[in-house]
Amino acid sequence: MMLRQIQHFQTIVQENSFTEAAELCHISQSGISRSIKALEDEIGAELIIRKNRSFELTEAGEHFYKKSLIITSDLEQLCHETARISRKDTAELHLGVLSTYSGDEFNRAVGAFSEKYPAVELKVITGNHEDLYNGLVSDRIDLSFHDQRRVFHDDYENVVLTETVCYVELATHSPLARLDSISVRELKNTPCILVASDRQKEEERRFYHDIIGFQGDFLFADSLHEARMMVVTGRGVMPVEGAGGDSFFGATIKRIPLLRGDKQITRKYCAFWKKDNSGYYAEEFAEILKSMF
């Protein structure tokens, strides 16, 4: 049984068309029909019933299609792993992303990059701004996607990708959850929950007090999970960026726009990487990430 015949069969099912599948597989329509016939003969079962210009899968065809997807996925993974073992010098790309950013652009970029460069091993580090900045400085991170807080440095590539809007996460049982939006001034009596290590607490407090405008108390968590548990139990609100939503975490947490005055607060998000430590893959990932916005 040839792998190419299985791929032809999968493409026909996915495109629901012999004609379109033939074009995608760069084969004639008669050629792809012969390929399916040869596959059926080798299996000893009819997979497809053709009806004029349409077709339907037999019960055997449905079974074979589902199982074949698993087999081809395993085979691709096997090939990638074997190639890495053979090279013994696997290319790696260390990426950083802000833990409180909730947009899906970064995840989609990771997926697109992995599909284009399957031999490159991606390692993703999440953290707050200072975690990622220090990772870049110490070369533990090749490229980071996070908010701009400092003046752009000449030693780094600084590519502005988007200007995102800010929200606060709060418990759905809080009276504040009934509001359509809330300003930092209106939160002066509500604690602000931040994720930071002991050595980062003062830096984070200063930024959210002086730049964002929170005037109340600050509570700190060691992880995003811990911070959200504090939100759920009503201990305060947590500022985040990215997508909003009436019920971001089911029935427990709600996001509402965070305002300064009557305008929603915005933040610039950028891709950062060292000019003298970039390499081809960092620049390529930056281009893919840029295309997601």
PDB file of C-alpha atoms in Angstrom:
ATOM      1  CA  MET A   1       0.000   0.000   0.000  1.00  0.00           C
ATOM      2  CA  MET A   2       1.472   3.333  -1.053  1.00  0.00           C
ATOM      3  CA  LEU A   3       1.324   6.368   1.209  1.00  0.00           C
ATOM      4  CA  ARG A   4       0.527   8.519  -1.816  1.00  0.00           C
ATOM      5  CA  GLN A   5      -2.660   6.542  -2.479  1.00  0.00           C
ATOM      6  CA  ILE A   6      -3.792   7.124   1.112  1.00  0.00           C
ATOM      7  CA  GLN A   7      -3.050  10.841   0.753  1.00  0.00           C
ATOM      8  CA  HIS A   8      -5.098  10.947  -2.455  1.00  0.00           C
ATOM      9  CA  PHE A   9      -8.001   9.306  -0.633  1.00  0.00           C
ATOM     10  CA  GLN A  10      -7.770  11.741   2.305  1.00  0.00           C
ATOM     11  CA  THR A  11      -7.694  14.749  -0.018  1.00  0.00           C
ATOM     12  CA  ILE A  12     -10.782  13.576  -1.912  1.00  0.00           C
ATOM     13  CA  VAL A  13     -12.695  13.257   1.356  1.00  0.00           C
ATOM     14  CA  GLN A  14     -11.492  16.618   2.680  1.00  0.00           C
ATOM     15  CA  GLU A  15     -12.272  18.485  -0.539  1.00  0.00           C
ATOM     16  CA  ASN A  16     -15.445  16.483  -1.214  1.00  0.00           C
ATOM     17  CA  SER A  17     -14.427  16.469  -4.865  1.00  0.00           C
ATOM     18  CA  PHE A  18     -12.342  14.269  -7.148  1.00  0.00           C
ATOM     19  CA  THR A  19     -11.622  17.243  -9.408  1.00  0.00           C
ATOM     20  CA  GLU A  20     -10.352  19.583  -6.679  1.00  0.00           C
ATOM     21  CA  ALA A  21      -8.406  16.789  -5.024  1.00  0.00           C
ATOM     22  CA  ALA A  22      -6.696  15.979  -8.316  1.00  0.00           C
ATOM     23  CA  GLU A  23      -5.640  19.627  -8.704  1.00  0.00           C
ATOM     24  CA  LEU A  24      -4.272  19.799  -5.161  1.00  0.00           C
ATOM     25  CA  CYS A  25      -2.377  16.543  -5.630  1.00  0.00           C
ATOM     26  CA  HIS A  26      -1.030  17.638  -9.041  1.00  0.00           C
ATOM     27  CA  ILE A  27      -2.463  14.599 -10.798  1.00  0.00           C
ATOM     28  CA  SER A  28      -5.077  14.089 -13.494  1.00  0.00           C
ATOM     29  CA  GLN A  29      -8.631  13.184 -12.507  1.00  0.00           C
ATOM     30  CA  SER A  30      -8.306   9.811 -14.199  1.00  0.00           C
ATOM     31  CA  GLY A  31      -5.013   9.299 -12.384  1.00  0.00           C
ATOM     32  CA  ILE A  32      -6.502   9.951  -8.958  1.00  0.00           C
ATOM     33  CA  SER A  33      -9.415   7.633  -9.782  1.00  0.00           C
ATOM     34  CA  ARG A  34      -6.946   4.868 -10.656  1.00  0.00           C
ATOM     35  CA  SER A  35      -5.096   5.561  -7.409  1.00  0.00           C
ATOM     36  CA  ILE A  36      -8.270   5.049  -5.361  1.00  0.00           C
ATOM     37  CA  LYS A  37      -9.133   1.886  -7.307  1.00  0.00           C
ATOM     38  CA  ALA A  38      -5.658   0.482  -6.613  1.00  0.00           C
ATOM     39  CA  LEU A  39      -6.046   1.328  -2.918  1.00  0.00           C
ATOM     40  CA  GLU A  40      -9.422  -0.426  -2.752  1.00  0.00           C
ATOM     41  CA  ASP A  41      -8.041  -3.481  -4.545  1.00  0.00           C
ATOM     42  CA  GLU A  42      -5.137  -3.749  -2.099  1.00  0.00           C
ATOM     43  CA  ILE A  43      -7.375  -3.330   0.946  1.00  0.00           C
ATOM     44  CA  GLY A  44     -10.047  -5.605  -0.447  1.00  0.00           C
ATOM     45  CA  ALA A  45     -12.889  -3.222   0.348  1.00  0.00           C
ATOM     46  CA  GLU A  46     -14.892  -0.545  -1.432  1.00  0.00           C
ATOM     47  CA  LEU A  47     -14.184   2.855   0.131  1.00  0.00           C
ATOM     48  CA  ILE A  48     -16.102   5.253  -2.106  1.00  0.00           C
ATOM     49  CA  ILE A  49     -19.408   4.970  -3.954  1.00  0.00           C
ATOM     50  CA  ARG A  50     -19.548   7.390  -6.877  1.00  0.00           C
ATOM     51  CA  LYS A  51     -22.900   8.913  -7.802  1.00  0.00           C
ATOM     52  CA  ASN A  52     -22.760  10.937 -11.012  1.00  0.00           C
ATOM     53  CA  ARG A  53     -20.748  14.016  -9.957  1.00  0.00           C
ATOM     54  CA  SER A  54     -20.854  13.292  -6.241  1.00  0.00           C
ATOM     55  CA  PHE A  55     -19.801  10.422  -4.020  1.00  0.00           C
ATOM     56  CA  GLU A  56     -20.244   9.050  -0.540  1.00  0.00           C
ATOM     57  CA  LEU A  57     -18.045   6.987   1.728  1.00  0.00           C
ATOM     58  CA  THR A  58     -18.937   3.443   2.560  1.00  0.00           C
ATOM     59  CA  GLU A  59     -18.874   2.351   6.189  1.00  0.00           C
ATOM     60  CA  ALA A  60     -15.463   0.853   5.476  1.00  0.00           C
ATOM     61  CA  GLY A  61     -14.401   4.120   3.863  1.00  0.00           C
ATOM     62  CA  GLU A  62     -15.421   6.131   6.942  1.00  0.00           C
ATOM     63  CA  HIS A  63     -13.425   3.787   9.157  1.00  0.00           C
ATOM     64  CA  PHE A  64     -10.382   3.817   6.892  1.00  0.00           C
ATOM     65  CA  TYR A  65     -10.413   7.624   6.608  1.00  0.00           C
ATOM     66  CA  LYS A  66     -10.439   8.215  10.374  1.00  0.00           C
ATOM     67  CA  LYS A  67      -7.756   5.638  11.088  1.00  0.00           C
ATOM     68  CA  SER A  68      -5.589   6.788   8.174  1.00  0.00           C
ATOM     69  CA  LEU A  69      -5.436  10.339   9.577  1.00  0.00           C
ATOM     70  CA  ILE A  70      -3.916   8.991  12.782  1.00  0.00           C
ATOM     71  CA  ILE A  71      -1.470   6.812  10.865  1.00  0.00           C
ATOM     72  CA  THR A  72      -0.250   9.610   8.576  1.00  0.00           C
ATOM     73  CA  SER A  73       0.102  11.976  11.542  1.00  0.00           C
ATOM     74  CA  ASP A  74       2.188   9.392  13.401  1.00  0.00           C
ATOM     75  CA  LEU A  75       4.293   8.818  10.290  1.00  0.00           C
ATOM     76  CA  GLU A  76       4.994  12.540   9.891  1.00  0.00           C
ATOM     77  CA  GLN A  77       6.030  12.758  13.539  1.00  0.00           C
ATOM     78  CA  LEU A  78       8.260   9.704  13.119  1.00  0.00           C
ATOM     79  CA  CYS A  79       9.976  11.283  10.110  1.00  0.00           C
ATOM     80  CA  HIS A  80      10.568  14.556  11.982  1.00  0.00           C
ATOM     81  CA  GLU A  81      11.996  12.787  15.028  1.00  0.00           C
ATOM     82  CA  THR A  82      14.223  10.568  12.890  1.00  0.00           C
ATOM     83  CA  ALA A  83      15.584  13.567  10.994  1.00  0.00           C
ATOM     84  CA  ARG A  84      16.391  15.334  14.279  1.00  0.00           C
ATOM     85  CA  ILE A  85      18.229  12.291  15.621  1.00  0.00           C
ATOM     86  CA  SER A  86      20.195  12.010  12.400  1.00  0.00           C
ATOM     87  CA  ARG A  87      21.298  15.653  12.442  1.00  0.00           C
ATOM     88  CA  LYS A  88      22.220  15.647  16.148  1.00  0.00           C
ATOM     89  CA  ASP A  89      22.171  19.433  15.994  1.00  0.00           C
ATOM     90  CA  THR A  90      18.483  20.215  16.131  1.00  0.00           C
ATOM     91  CA  ALA A  91      17.684  23.835  15.379  1.00  0.00           C
ATOM     92  CA  GLU A  92      15.899  25.475  18.281  1.00  0.00           C
ATOM     93  CA  LEU A  93      14.012  28.739  18.565  1.00  0.00           C
ATOM     94  CA  HIS A  94      13.213  30.088  22.018  1.00  0.00           C
ATOM     95  CA  LEU A  95      10.150  32.319  22.041  1.00  0.00           C
ATOM     96  CA  GLY A  96       8.685  34.463  24.792  1.00  0.00           C
ATOM     97  CA  VAL A  97       5.090  35.634  25.176  1.00  0.00           C
ATOM     98  CA  LEU A  98       3.345  37.660  27.854  1.00  0.00           C
ATOM     99  CA  SER A  99       1.287  35.355  30.066  1.00  0.00           C
ATOM    100  CA  THR A 100      -1.620  37.808  30.365  1.00  0.00           C
ATOM    101  CA  TYR A 101      -2.013  38.345  26.607  1.00  0.00           C
ATOM    102  CA  SER A 102      -5.155  36.518  25.477  1.00  0.00           C
ATOM    103  CA  GLY A 103      -5.192  37.079  21.719  1.00  0.00           C
ATOM    104  CA  ASP A 104      -4.678  34.021  19.512  1.00  0.00           C
ATOM    105  CA  GLU A 105      -2.231  35.619  17.061  1.00  0.00           C
ATOM    106  CA  PHE A 106       0.876  34.252  18.773  1.00  0.00           C
ATOM    107  CA  ASN A 107      -0.509  30.719  18.948  1.00  0.00           C
ATOM    108  CA  ARG A 108      -1.503  30.832  15.281  1.00  0.00           C
ATOM    109  CA  ALA A 109       1.984  32.048  14.369  1.00  0.00           C
ATOM    110  CA  VAL A 110       3.538  29.160  16.303  1.00  0.00           C
ATOM    111  CA  GLY A 111       1.323  26.733  14.407  1.00  0.00           C
ATOM    112  CA  ALA A 112       2.131  28.262  11.019  1.00  0.00           C
ATOM    113  CA  PHE A 113       5.867  28.309  11.749  1.00  0.00           C
ATOM    114  CA  SER A 114       5.873  24.684  12.919  1.00  0.00           C
ATOM    115  CA  GLU A 115       4.062  23.648   9.759  1.00  0.00           C
ATOM    116  CA  LYS A 116       6.576  25.498   7.571  1.00  0.00           C
ATOM    117  CA  TYR A 117       9.676  24.467   9.545  1.00  0.00           C
ATOM    118  CA  PRO A 118       8.844  21.132  11.209  1.00  0.00           C
ATOM    119  CA  ALA A 119      12.518  20.385  11.876  1.00  0.00           C
ATOM    120  CA  VAL A 120      12.902  23.437  14.129  1.00  0.00           C
ATOM    121  CA  GLU A 121      12.095  22.765  17.771  1.00  0.00           C
ATOM    122  CA  LEU A 122      10.117  25.622  19.313  1.00  0.00           C
ATOM    123  CA  LYS A 123      10.376  26.310  23.025  1.00  0.00           C
ATOM    124  CA  VAL A 124       7.882  28.847  24.366  1.00  0.00           C
ATOM    125  CA  ILE A 125       8.443  30.716  27.618  1.00  0.00           C
ATOM    126  CA  THR A 126       5.585  32.626  29.235  1.00  0.00           C
ATOM    127  CA  GLY A 127       5.988  35.309  31.856  1.00  0.00           C
ATOM    128  CA  ASN A 128       5.449  38.944  32.728  1.00  0.00           C
ATOM    129  CA  HIS A 129       7.195  41.852  31.052  1.00  0.00           C
ATOM    130  CA  GLU A 130      10.323  41.697  33.217  1.00  0.00           C
ATOM    131  CA  ASP A 131      10.660  37.913  32.767  1.00  0.00           C
ATOM    132  CA  LEU A 132      10.668  38.307  29.003  1.00  0.00           C
ATOM    133  CA  TYR A 133      12.920  41.372  28.949  1.00  0.00           C
ATOM    134  CA  ASN A 134      15.499  39.621  31.132  1.00  0.00           C
ATOM    135  CA  GLY A 135      15.229  36.532  28.936  1.00  0.00           C
ATOM    136  CA  LEU A 136      16.153  38.596  25.886  1.00  0.00           C
ATOM    137  CA  VAL A 137      19.066  40.272  27.663  1.00  0.00           C
ATOM    138  CA  SER A 138      20.462  36.940  28.873  1.00  0.00           C
ATOM    139  CA  ASP A 139      19.914  35.225  25.486  1.00  0.00           C
ATOM    140  CA  ARG A 140      17.517  32.668  26.990  1.00  0.00           C
ATOM    141  CA  ILE A 141      14.875  34.016  24.595  1.00  0.00           C
ATOM    142  CA  ASP A 142      15.558  34.580  20.893  1.00  0.00           C
ATOM    143  CA  LEU A 143      12.378  36.541  20.172  1.00  0.00           C
ATOM    144  CA  SER A 144       9.761  37.900  22.530  1.00  0.00           C
ATOM    145  CA  PHE A 145       6.233  39.162  21.967  1.00  0.00           C
ATOM    146  CA  HIS A 146       5.202  41.563  24.705  1.00  0.00           C
ATOM    147  CA  ASP A 147       4.131  45.087  25.533  1.00  0.00           C
ATOM    148  CA  GLN A 148       6.361  48.119  25.060  1.00  0.00           C
ATOM    149  CA  ARG A 149       7.372  49.773  28.311  1.00  0.00           C
ATOM    150  CA  ARG A 150      10.843  51.056  27.510  1.00  0.00           C
ATOM    151  CA  VAL A 151      12.228  53.336  24.834  1.00  0.00           C
ATOM    152  CA  PHE A 152      13.288  51.215  21.862  1.00  0.00           C
ATOM    153  CA  HIS A 153      16.945  50.159  22.100  1.00  0.00           C
ATOM    154  CA  ASP A 154      19.259  50.285  19.083  1.00  0.00           C
ATOM    155  CA  ASP A 155      20.697  46.854  19.874  1.00  0.00           C
ATOM    156  CA  TYR A 156      17.305  45.254  19.256  1.00  0.00           C
ATOM    157  CA  GLU A 157      14.883  44.888  16.417  1.00  0.00           C
ATOM    158  CA  ASN A 158      11.681  46.483  17.701  1.00  0.00           C
ATOM    159  CA  VAL A 159       8.713  45.745  15.457  1.00  0.00           C
ATOM    160  CA  VAL A 160       5.351  47.185  16.498  1.00  0.00           C
ATOM    161  CA  LEU A 161       2.717  44.581  15.635  1.00  0.00           C
ATOM    162  CA  THR A 162      -0.492  45.845  17.160  1.00  0.00           C
ATOM    163  CA  GLU A 163      -2.067  48.266  19.574  1.00  0.00           C
ATOM    164  CA  THR A 164      -4.247  46.190  21.835  1.00  0.00           C
ATOM    165  CA  VAL A 165      -6.976  47.263  24.227  1.00  0.00           C
ATOM    166  CA  CYS A 166      -6.961  46.653  27.969  1.00  0.00           C
ATOM    167  CA  TYR A 167      -9.503  44.905  30.163  1.00  0.00           C
ATOM    168  CA  VAL A 168      -9.824  43.875  33.767  1.00  0.00           C
ATOM    169  CA  GLU A 169     -10.822  40.395  34.806  1.00  0.00           C
ATOM    170  CA  LEU A 170     -13.150  40.220  37.788  1.00  0.00           C
ATOM    171  CA  ALA A 171     -15.412  37.700  39.468  1.00  0.00           C
ATOM    172  CA  THR A 172     -18.818  37.387  37.841  1.00  0.00           C
ATOM    173  CA  HIS A 173     -20.449  37.609  41.278  1.00  0.00           C
ATOM    174  CA  SER A 174     -18.871  41.036  41.873  1.00  0.00           C
ATOM    175  CA  PRO A 175     -21.246  44.034  41.600  1.00  0.00           C
ATOM    176  CA  LEU A 176     -18.666  45.549  39.211  1.00  0.00           C
ATOM    177  CA  ALA A 177     -19.362  42.739  36.726  1.00  0.00           C
ATOM    178  CA  ARG A 178     -22.666  44.413  35.881  1.00  0.00           C
ATOM    179  CA  LEU A 179     -20.831  47.394  34.392  1.00  0.00           C
ATOM    180  CA  ASP A 180     -20.155  47.658  30.653  1.00  0.00           C
ATOM    181  CA  SER A 181     -16.758  49.259  31.357  1.00  0.00           C
ATOM    182  CA  ILE A 182     -14.803  50.718  34.258  1.00  0.00           C
ATOM    183  CA  SER A 183     -12.106  53.366  34.659  1.00  0.00           C
ATOM    184  CA  VAL A 184      -8.920  53.118  36.706  1.00  0.00           C
ATOM    185  CA  ARG A 185     -10.228  55.979  38.836  1.00  0.00           C
ATOM    186  CA  GLU A 186     -13.360  53.997  39.687  1.00  0.00           C
ATOM    187  CA  LEU A 187     -11.121  51.136  40.839  1.00  0.00           C
ATOM    188  CA  LYS A 188      -9.293  53.262  43.431  1.00  0.00           C
ATOM    189  CA  ASN A 189     -10.733  51.171  46.276  1.00  0.00           C
ATOM    190  CA  THR A 190     -10.305  47.795  44.537  1.00  0.00           C
ATOM    191  CA  PRO A 191      -7.003  45.861  44.772  1.00  0.00           C
ATOM    192  CA  CYS A 192      -5.109  45.263  41.527  1.00  0.00           C
ATOM    193  CA  ILE A 193      -3.849  41.687  41.136  1.00  0.00           C
ATOM    194  CA  LEU A 194      -0.529  41.214  39.313  1.00  0.00           C
ATOM    195  CA  VAL A 195       1.704  38.250  38.485  1.00  0.00           C
ATOM    196  CA  ALA A 196       5.274  38.907  39.640  1.00  0.00           C
ATOM    197  CA  SER A 197       8.146  37.321  41.524  1.00  0.00           C
ATOM    198  CA  ASP A 198       9.448  38.929  44.710  1.00  0.00           C
ATOM    199  CA  ARG A 199      12.183  40.834  42.883  1.00  0.00           C
ATOM    200  CA  GLN A 200       9.742  42.088  40.231  1.00  0.00           C
ATOM    201  CA  LYS A 201       6.966  43.282  42.511  1.00  0.00           C
ATOM    202  CA  GLU A 202       8.138  46.866  42.886  1.00  0.00           C
ATOM    203  CA  GLU A 203       8.765  47.264  39.137  1.00  0.00           C
ATOM    204  CA  GLU A 204       5.296  45.935  38.298  1.00  0.00           C
ATOM    205  CA  ARG A 205       3.626  48.016  41.005  1.00  0.00           C
ATOM    206  CA  ARG A 206       5.360  51.157  39.763  1.00  0.00           C
ATOM    207  CA  PHE A 207       4.305  50.566  36.157  1.00  0.00           C
ATOM    208  CA  TYR A 208       0.648  49.872  36.900  1.00  0.00           C
ATOM    209  CA  HIS A 209       0.487  52.754  39.384  1.00  0.00           C
ATOM    210  CA  ASP A 210       2.430  55.425  37.487  1.00  0.00           C
ATOM    211  CA  ILE A 211       1.673  54.503  33.865  1.00  0.00           C
ATOM    212  CA  ILE A 212      -1.664  52.689  33.856  1.00  0.00           C
ATOM    213  CA  GLY A 213      -3.098  54.638  36.777  1.00  0.00           C
ATOM    214  CA  PHE A 214      -4.195  52.129  39.427  1.00  0.00           C
ATOM    215  CA  GLN A 215      -4.382  53.979  42.744  1.00  0.00           C
ATOM    216  CA  GLY A 216      -5.479  51.217  45.137  1.00  0.00           C
ATOM    217  CA  ASP A 217      -3.627  48.372  46.801  1.00  0.00           C
ATOM    218  CA  PHE A 218      -1.672  45.764  44.865  1.00  0.00           C
ATOM    219  CA  LEU A 219      -1.810  42.015  45.403  1.00  0.00           C
ATOM    220  CA  PHE A 220       0.766  39.694  43.855  1.00  0.00           C
ATOM    221  CA  ALA A 221       0.603  36.104  42.646  1.00  0.00           C
ATOM    222  CA  ASP A 222       3.410  33.774  41.596  1.00  0.00           C
ATOM    223  CA  SER A 223       1.505  32.415  38.584  1.00  0.00           C
ATOM    224  CA  LEU A 224      -1.370  33.281  36.280  1.00  0.00           C
ATOM    225  CA  HIS A 225      -3.380  30.385  37.701  1.00  0.00           C
ATOM    226  CA  GLU A 226      -2.948  31.695  41.241  1.00  0.00           C
ATOM    227  CA  ALA A 227      -3.877  35.206  40.098  1.00  0.00           C
ATOM    228  CA  ARG A 228      -7.108  33.970  38.526  1.00  0.00           C
ATOM    229  CA  MET A 229      -7.993  32.075  41.685  1.00  0.00           C
ATOM    230  CA  MET A 230      -7.645  35.385  43.520  1.00  0.00           C
ATOM    231  CA  VAL A 231      -9.948  36.986  40.948  1.00  0.00           C
ATOM    232  CA  VAL A 232     -12.550  34.220  41.283  1.00  0.00           C
ATOM    233  CA  THR A 233     -12.627  34.594  45.065  1.00  0.00           C
ATOM    234  CA  GLY A 234     -13.256  38.325  44.739  1.00  0.00           C
ATOM    235  CA  ARG A 235      -9.970  39.606  46.144  1.00  0.00           C
ATOM    236  CA  GLY A 236      -9.498  42.151  43.362  1.00  0.00           C
ATOM    237  CA  VAL A 237      -9.284  42.700  39.607  1.00  0.00           C
ATOM    238  CA  MET A 238      -6.521  41.699  37.198  1.00  0.00           C
ATOM    239  CA  PRO A 239      -5.537  43.866  34.201  1.00  0.00           C
ATOM    240  CA  VAL A 240      -5.124  41.941  30.932  1.00  0.00           C
ATOM    241  CA  GLU A 241      -4.808  42.676  27.225  1.00  0.00           C
ATOM    242  CA  GLY A 242      -6.322  41.052  24.165  1.00  0.00           C
ATOM    243  CA  ALA A 243      -9.807  39.762  23.502  1.00  0.00           C
ATOM    244  CA  GLY A 244     -12.762  40.639  25.680  1.00  0.00           C
ATOM    245  CA  GLY A 245     -15.916  38.690  26.295  1.00  0.00           C
ATOM    246  CA  ASP A 246     -18.968  38.638  28.495  1.00  0.00           C
ATOM    247  CA  SER A 247     -17.921  35.419  30.171  1.00  0.00           C
ATOM    248  CA  PHE A 248     -14.284  34.678  29.532  1.00  0.00           C
ATOM    249  CA  PHE A 249     -14.036  31.756  31.946  1.00  0.00           C
ATOM    250  CA  GLY A 250     -17.516  30.321  31.957  1.00  0.00           C
ATOM    251  CA  ALA A 251     -19.483  31.373  34.999  1.00  0.00           C
ATOM    252  CA  THR A 252     -16.545  32.510  37.135  1.00  0.00           C
ATOM    253  CA  ILE A 253     -14.692  35.399  35.478  1.00  0.00           C
ATOM    254  CA  LYS A 254     -15.828  38.310  33.352  1.00  0.00           C
ATOM    255  CA  ARG A 255     -13.781  40.801  31.346  1.00  0.00           C
ATOM    256  CA  ILE A 256     -14.814  44.418  30.970  1.00  0.00           C
ATOM    257  CA  PRO A 257     -12.993  47.256  29.160  1.00  0.00           C
ATOM    258  CA  LEU A 258     -10.572  49.300  31.275  1.00  0.00           C
ATOM    259  CA  LEU A 259     -10.819  53.038  30.674  1.00  0.00           C
ATOM    260  CA  ARG A 260      -8.734  56.103  31.357  1.00  0.00           C
ATOM    261  CA  GLY A 261     -11.235  58.922  31.354  1.00  0.00           C
ATOM    262  CA  ASP A 262     -13.788  57.899  28.730  1.00  0.00           C
ATOM    263  CA  LYS A 263     -11.394  55.988  26.443  1.00  0.00           C
ATOM    264  CA  GLN A 264     -10.295  52.386  26.659  1.00  0.00           C
ATOM    265  CA  ILE A 265      -6.621  52.073  27.567  1.00  0.00           C
ATOM    266  CA  THR A 266      -4.409  50.751  24.780  1.00  0.00           C
ATOM    267  CA  ARG A 267      -0.952  49.191  24.769  1.00  0.00           C
ATOM    268  CA  LYS A 268       1.569  48.634  21.989  1.00  0.00           C
ATOM    269  CA  TYR A 269       2.671  45.050  21.469  1.00  0.00           C
ATOM    270  CA  CYS A 270       5.919  44.350  19.665  1.00  0.00           C
ATOM    271  CA  ALA A 271       8.261  41.615  18.559  1.00  0.00           C
ATOM    272  CA  PHE A 272      11.728  42.098  20.054  1.00  0.00           C
ATOM    273  CA  TRP A 273      14.949  40.305  19.191  1.00  0.00           C
ATOM    274  CA  LYS A 274      18.658  41.107  19.328  1.00  0.00           C
ATOM    275  CA  LYS A 275      20.191  42.341  16.099  1.00  0.00           C
ATOM    276  CA  ASP A 276      23.406  40.374  16.698  1.00  0.00           C
ATOM    277  CA  ASN A 277      21.606  37.223  17.840  1.00  0.00           C
ATOM    278  CA  SER A 278      18.671  37.032  15.485  1.00  0.00           C
ATOM    279  CA  GLY A 279      19.350  34.290  12.980  1.00  0.00           C
ATOM    280  CA  TYR A 280      17.132  33.318  10.093  1.00  0.00           C
ATOM    281  CA  TYR A 281      14.454  31.561  12.118  1.00  0.00           C
ATOM    282  CA  ALA A 282      13.841  34.452  14.521  1.00  0.00           C
ATOM    283  CA  GLU A 283      13.341  36.832  11.619  1.00  0.00           C
ATOM    284  CA  GLU A 284      11.139  34.331   9.815  1.00  0.00           C
ATOM    285  CA  PHE A 285       8.968  33.846  12.904  1.00  0.00           C
ATOM    286  CA  ALA A 286       8.672  37.624  13.228  1.00  0.00           C
ATOM    287  CA  GLU A 287       7.360  37.843   9.661  1.00  0.00           C
ATOM    288  CA  ILE A 288       4.832  35.086  10.286  1.00  0.00           C
ATOM    289  CA  LEU A 289       3.711  36.703  13.547  1.00  0.00           C
ATOM    290  CA  LYS A 290       3.357  40.055  11.783  1.00  0.00           C
ATOM    291  CA  SER A 291       1.076  38.468   9.179  1.00  0.00           C
ATOM    292  CA  MET A 292      -1.331  37.380  11.924  1.00  0.00           C
ATOM    293  CA  PHE A 293      -2.357  40.963  12.695  1.00  0.00           C
TER     294      PHE A 293
END
